[in-house]
PDB file of C-alpha atoms in Angstrom:
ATOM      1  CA  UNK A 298      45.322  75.169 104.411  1.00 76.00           C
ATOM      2  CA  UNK A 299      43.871  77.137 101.645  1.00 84.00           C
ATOM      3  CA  UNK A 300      45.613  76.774  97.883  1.00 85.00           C
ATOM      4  CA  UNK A 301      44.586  78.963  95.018  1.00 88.00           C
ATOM      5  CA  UNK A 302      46.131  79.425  91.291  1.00 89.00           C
ATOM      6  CA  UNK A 303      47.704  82.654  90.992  1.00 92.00           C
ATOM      7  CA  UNK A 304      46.963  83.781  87.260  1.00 91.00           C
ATOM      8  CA  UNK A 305      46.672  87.587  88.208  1.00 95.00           C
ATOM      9  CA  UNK A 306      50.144  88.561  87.727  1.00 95.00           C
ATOM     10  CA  UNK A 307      52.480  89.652  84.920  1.00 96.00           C
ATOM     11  CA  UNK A 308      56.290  89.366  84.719  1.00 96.00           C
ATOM     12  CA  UNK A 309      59.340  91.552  83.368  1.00 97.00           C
ATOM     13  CA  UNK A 310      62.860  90.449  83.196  1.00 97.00           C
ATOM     14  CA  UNK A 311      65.687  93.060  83.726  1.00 98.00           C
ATOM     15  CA  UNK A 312      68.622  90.881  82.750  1.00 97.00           C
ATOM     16  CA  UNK A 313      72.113  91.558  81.913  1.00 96.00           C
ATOM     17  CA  UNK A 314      75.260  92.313  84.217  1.00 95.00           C
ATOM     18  CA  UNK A 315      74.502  95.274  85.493  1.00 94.00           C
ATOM     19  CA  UNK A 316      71.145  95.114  86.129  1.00 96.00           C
ATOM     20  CA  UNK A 317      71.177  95.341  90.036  1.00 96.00           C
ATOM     21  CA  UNK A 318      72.919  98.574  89.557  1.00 95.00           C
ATOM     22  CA  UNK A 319      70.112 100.010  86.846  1.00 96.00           C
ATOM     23  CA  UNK A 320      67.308  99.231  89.068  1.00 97.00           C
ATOM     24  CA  UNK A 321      68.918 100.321  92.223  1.00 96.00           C
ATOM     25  CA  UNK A 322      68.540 104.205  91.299  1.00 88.00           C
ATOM     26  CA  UNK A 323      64.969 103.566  89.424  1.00 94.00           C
ATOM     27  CA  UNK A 324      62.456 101.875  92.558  1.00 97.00           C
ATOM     28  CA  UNK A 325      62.224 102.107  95.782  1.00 97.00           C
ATOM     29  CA  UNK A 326      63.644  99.053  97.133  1.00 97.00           C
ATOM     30  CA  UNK A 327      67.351  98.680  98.502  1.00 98.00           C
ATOM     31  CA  UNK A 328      68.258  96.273  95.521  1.00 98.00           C
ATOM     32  CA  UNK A 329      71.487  95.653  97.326  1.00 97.00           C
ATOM     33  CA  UNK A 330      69.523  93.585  99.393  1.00 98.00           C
ATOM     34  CA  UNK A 331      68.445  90.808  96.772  1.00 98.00           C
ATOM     35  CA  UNK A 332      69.450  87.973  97.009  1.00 97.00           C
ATOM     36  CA  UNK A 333      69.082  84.497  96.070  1.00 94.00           C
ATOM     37  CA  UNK A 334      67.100  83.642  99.617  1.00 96.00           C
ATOM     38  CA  UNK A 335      66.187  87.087  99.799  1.00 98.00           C
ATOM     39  CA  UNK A 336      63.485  89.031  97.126  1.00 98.00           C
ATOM     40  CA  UNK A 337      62.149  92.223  97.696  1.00 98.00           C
ATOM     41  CA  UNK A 338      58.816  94.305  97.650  1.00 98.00           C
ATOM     42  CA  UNK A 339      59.320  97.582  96.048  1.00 98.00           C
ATOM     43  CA  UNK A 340      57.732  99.902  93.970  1.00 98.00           C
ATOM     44  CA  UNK A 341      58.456 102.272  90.262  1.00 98.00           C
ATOM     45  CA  UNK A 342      57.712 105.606  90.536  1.00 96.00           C
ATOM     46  CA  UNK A 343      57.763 108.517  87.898  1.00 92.00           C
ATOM     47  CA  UNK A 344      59.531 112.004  88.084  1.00 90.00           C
ATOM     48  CA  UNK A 345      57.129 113.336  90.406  1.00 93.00           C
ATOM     49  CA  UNK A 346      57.262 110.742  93.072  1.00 93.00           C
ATOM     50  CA  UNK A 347      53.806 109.150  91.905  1.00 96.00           C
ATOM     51  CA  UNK A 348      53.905 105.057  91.724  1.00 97.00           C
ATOM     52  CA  UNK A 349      53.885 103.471  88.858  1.00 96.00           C
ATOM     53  CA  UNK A 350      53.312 100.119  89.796  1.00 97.00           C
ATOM     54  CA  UNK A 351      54.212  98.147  92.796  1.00 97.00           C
ATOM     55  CA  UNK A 352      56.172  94.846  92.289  1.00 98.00           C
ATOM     56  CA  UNK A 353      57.468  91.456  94.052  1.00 98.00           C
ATOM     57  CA  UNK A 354      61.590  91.137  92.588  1.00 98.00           C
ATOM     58  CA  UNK A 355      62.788  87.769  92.837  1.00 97.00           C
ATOM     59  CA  UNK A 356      66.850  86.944  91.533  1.00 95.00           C
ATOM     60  CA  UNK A 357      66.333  84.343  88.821  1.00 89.00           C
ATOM     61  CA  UNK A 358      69.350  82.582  86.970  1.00 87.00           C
ATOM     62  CA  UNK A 359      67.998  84.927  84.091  1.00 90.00           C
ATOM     63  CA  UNK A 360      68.295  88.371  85.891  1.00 94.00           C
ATOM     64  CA  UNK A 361      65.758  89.627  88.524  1.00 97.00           C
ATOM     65  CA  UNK A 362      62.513  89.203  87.643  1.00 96.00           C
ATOM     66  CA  UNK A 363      59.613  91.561  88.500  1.00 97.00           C
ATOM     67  CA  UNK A 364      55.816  90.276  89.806  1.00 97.00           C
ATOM     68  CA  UNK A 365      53.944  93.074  88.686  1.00 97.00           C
ATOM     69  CA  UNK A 366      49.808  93.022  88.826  1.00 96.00           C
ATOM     70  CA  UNK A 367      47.827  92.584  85.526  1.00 95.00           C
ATOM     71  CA  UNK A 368      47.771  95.035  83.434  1.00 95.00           C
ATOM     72  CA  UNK A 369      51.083  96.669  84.918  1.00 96.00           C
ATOM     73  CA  UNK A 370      53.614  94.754  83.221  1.00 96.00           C
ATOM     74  CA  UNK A 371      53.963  96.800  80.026  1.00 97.00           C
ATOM     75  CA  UNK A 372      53.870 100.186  81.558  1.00 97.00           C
ATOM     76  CA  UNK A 373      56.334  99.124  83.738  1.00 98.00           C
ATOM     77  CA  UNK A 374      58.601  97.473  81.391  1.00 98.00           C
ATOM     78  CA  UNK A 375      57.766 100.595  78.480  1.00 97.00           C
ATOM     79  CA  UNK A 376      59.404 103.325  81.607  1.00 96.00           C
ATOM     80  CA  UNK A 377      62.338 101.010  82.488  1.00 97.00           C
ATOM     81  CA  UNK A 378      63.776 100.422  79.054  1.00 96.00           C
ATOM     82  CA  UNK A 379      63.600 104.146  78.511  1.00 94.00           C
ATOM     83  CA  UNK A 380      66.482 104.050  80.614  1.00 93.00           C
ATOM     84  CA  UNK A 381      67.930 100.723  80.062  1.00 94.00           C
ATOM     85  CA  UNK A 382      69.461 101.779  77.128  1.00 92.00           C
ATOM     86  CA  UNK A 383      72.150 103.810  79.395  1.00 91.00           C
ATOM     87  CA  UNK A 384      73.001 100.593  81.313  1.00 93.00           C
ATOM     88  CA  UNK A 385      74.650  97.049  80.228  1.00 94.00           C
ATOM     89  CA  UNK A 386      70.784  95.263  80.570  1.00 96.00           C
ATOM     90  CA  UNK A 387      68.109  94.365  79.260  1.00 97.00           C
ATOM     91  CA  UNK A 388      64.228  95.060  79.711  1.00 98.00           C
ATOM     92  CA  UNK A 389      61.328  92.534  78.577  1.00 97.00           C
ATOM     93  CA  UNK A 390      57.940  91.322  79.506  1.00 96.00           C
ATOM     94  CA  UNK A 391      58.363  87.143  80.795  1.00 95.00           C
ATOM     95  CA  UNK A 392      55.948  84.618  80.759  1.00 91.00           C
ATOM     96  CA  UNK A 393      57.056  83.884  84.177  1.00 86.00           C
ATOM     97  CA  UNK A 394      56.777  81.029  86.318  1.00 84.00           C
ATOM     98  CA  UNK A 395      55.169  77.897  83.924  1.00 78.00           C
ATOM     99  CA  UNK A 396      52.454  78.062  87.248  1.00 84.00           C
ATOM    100  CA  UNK A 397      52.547  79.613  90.803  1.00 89.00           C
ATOM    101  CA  UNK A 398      50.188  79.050  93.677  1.00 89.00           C
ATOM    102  CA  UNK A 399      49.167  80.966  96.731  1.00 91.00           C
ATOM    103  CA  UNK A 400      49.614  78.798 100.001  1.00 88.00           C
ATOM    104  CA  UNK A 401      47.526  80.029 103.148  1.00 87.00           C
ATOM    105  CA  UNK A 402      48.948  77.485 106.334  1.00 79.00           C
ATOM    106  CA  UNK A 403      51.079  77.328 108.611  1.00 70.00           C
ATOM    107  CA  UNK A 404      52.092  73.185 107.996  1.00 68.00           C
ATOM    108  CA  UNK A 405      51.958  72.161 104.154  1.00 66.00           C
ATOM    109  CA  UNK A 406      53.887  68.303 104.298  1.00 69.00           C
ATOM    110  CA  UNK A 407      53.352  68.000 100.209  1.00 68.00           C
ATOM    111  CA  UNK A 408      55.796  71.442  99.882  1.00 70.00           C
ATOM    112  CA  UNK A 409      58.420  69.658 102.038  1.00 72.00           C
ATOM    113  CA  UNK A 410      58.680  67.099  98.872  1.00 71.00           C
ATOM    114  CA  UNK A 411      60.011  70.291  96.569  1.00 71.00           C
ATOM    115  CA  UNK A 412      61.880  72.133  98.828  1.00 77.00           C
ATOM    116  CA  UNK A 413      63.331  70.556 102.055  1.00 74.00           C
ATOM    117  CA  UNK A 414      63.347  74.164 103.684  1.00 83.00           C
ATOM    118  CA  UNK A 415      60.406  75.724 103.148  1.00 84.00           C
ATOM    119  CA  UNK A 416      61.033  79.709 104.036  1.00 90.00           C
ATOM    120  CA  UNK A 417      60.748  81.074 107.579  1.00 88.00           C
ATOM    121  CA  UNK A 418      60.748  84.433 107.363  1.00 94.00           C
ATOM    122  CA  UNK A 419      59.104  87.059 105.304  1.00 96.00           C
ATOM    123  CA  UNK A 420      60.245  87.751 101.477  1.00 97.00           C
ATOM    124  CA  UNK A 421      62.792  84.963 102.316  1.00 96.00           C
ATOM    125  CA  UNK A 422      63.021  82.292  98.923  1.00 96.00           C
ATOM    126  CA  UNK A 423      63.860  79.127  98.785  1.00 92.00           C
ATOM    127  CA  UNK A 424      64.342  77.285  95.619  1.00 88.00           C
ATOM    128  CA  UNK A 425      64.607  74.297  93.944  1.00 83.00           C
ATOM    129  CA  UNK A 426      65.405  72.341  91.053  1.00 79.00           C
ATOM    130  CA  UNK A 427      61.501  72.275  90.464  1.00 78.00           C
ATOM    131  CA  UNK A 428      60.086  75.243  92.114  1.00 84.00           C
ATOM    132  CA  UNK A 429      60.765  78.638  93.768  1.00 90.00           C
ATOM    133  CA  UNK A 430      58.770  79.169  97.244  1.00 92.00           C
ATOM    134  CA  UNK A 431      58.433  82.839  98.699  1.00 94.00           C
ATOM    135  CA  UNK A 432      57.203  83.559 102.301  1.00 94.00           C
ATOM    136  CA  UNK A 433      54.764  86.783 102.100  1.00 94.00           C
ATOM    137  CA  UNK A 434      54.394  89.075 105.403  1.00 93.00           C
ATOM    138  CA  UNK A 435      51.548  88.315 107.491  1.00 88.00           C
ATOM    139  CA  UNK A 436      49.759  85.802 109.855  1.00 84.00           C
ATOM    140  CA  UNK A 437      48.617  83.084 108.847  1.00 85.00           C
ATOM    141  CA  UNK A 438      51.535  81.863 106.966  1.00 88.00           C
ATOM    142  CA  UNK A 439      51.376  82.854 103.340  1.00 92.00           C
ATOM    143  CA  UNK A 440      53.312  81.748 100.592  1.00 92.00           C
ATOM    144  CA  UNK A 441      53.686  81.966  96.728  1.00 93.00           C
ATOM    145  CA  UNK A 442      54.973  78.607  95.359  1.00 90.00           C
ATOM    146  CA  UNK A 443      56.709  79.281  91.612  1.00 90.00           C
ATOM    147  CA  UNK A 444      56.870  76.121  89.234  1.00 84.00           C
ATOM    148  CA  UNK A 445      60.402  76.454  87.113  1.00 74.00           C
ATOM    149  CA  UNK A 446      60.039  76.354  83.021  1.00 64.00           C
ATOM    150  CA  UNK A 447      63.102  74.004  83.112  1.00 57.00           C
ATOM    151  CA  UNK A 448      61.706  70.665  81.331  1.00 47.00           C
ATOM    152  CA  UNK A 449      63.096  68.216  83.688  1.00 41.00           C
ATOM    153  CA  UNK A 450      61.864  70.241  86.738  1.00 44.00           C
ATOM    154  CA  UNK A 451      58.523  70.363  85.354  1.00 48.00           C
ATOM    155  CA  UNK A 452      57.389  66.765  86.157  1.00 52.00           C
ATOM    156  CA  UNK A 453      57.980  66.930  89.603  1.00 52.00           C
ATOM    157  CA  UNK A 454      56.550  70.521  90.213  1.00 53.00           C
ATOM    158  CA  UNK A 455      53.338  69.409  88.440  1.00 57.00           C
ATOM    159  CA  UNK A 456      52.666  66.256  90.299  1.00 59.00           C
ATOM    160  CA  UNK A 457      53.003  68.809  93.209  1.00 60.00           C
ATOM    161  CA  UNK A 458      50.924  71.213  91.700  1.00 60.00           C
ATOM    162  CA  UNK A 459      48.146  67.888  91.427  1.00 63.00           C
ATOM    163  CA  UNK A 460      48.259  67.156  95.006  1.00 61.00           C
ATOM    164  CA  UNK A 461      47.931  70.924  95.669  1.00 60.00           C
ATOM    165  CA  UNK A 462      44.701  71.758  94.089  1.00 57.00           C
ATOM    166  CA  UNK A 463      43.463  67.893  95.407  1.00 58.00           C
ATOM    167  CA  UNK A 464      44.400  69.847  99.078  1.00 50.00           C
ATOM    168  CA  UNK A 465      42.646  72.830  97.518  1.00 51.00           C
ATOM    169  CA  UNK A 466      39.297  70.510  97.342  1.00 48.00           C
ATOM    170  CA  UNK A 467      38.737  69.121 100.451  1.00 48.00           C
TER     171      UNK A 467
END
């Protein structure tokens, strides 16, 4: 098992009630699809067909929030809102996650202690009171393990987080 911190990414929240609808005609993903076990890779493009930036969307009880790679997150965020304002939601940059970690394995027992499912198939999410898991395409297993900003779920998630970089280690 491999375990590293994941501190390249940047976040934007599209929030509000009829956000699903807003990004369905701006990226390329079917944002029908989204789900609360299901997120979605997908991509913002401009006028001309040319991508933007390329992003992981995960349903949050905020909205759906965007994974977008540093240094993406305001451009992104900048060409959304320009349309926003024609749609009942909202566009802002997130801190995201409070910490998220990249899993490489195909057995992690210490993950079973956050989430008694762990997911089994790709972009499939499972989530917590203390942490959101997403299963990535590809072999070996990999994984992206989200720690929650709610203050009681942070405890746990850290003490995870502990034992997962003492994994990371050996």
């Amino acid at each position: 098992m491999q375990v590293c911190e994941l501190r390249q990414y940047e976040y934007v929240l599209i929030a509000g009630p009829d956000s699903i609808t807003f990004l369905q005609g701006q990226v390329t993903c079917d944002m029908t699809q989204l789900t609360d076990e299901q997120c979605l890779a997908g991509a913002l493009c401009n006028l001309k067909g040319r991508v933007i930036g390329d992003f992981l969307c995960v349903r949050s009880t905020e909205g759906c929030l965007l994974q977008i790679s540093e240094g993406n997150g305001q451009k992104i965020a900048e060409t959304l809102a320009k349309y926003a304002v024609f749609s009942n939601t909202e566009v802002a940059i997130h801190s995201g996650p409070c910490r998220s970690f990249g899993i490489l394995a195909n057995e992690c027992p210490v993950l079973h202690e956050l989430l008694p499912a762990p997911p089994t198939l790709p972009y499939q999410t499972a989530t917590s009171r203390s942490a959101t898991m997403i299963k990535l395409a590809g072999t070996p297993d990999r994984f992206q393990l989200w720690g929650s900003r709610q203050r009681a779920a942070q405890r746990s998630f850290h003490a995870t987080a502990a034992e997962l970089r003492s994994l990371r280690r050996r």
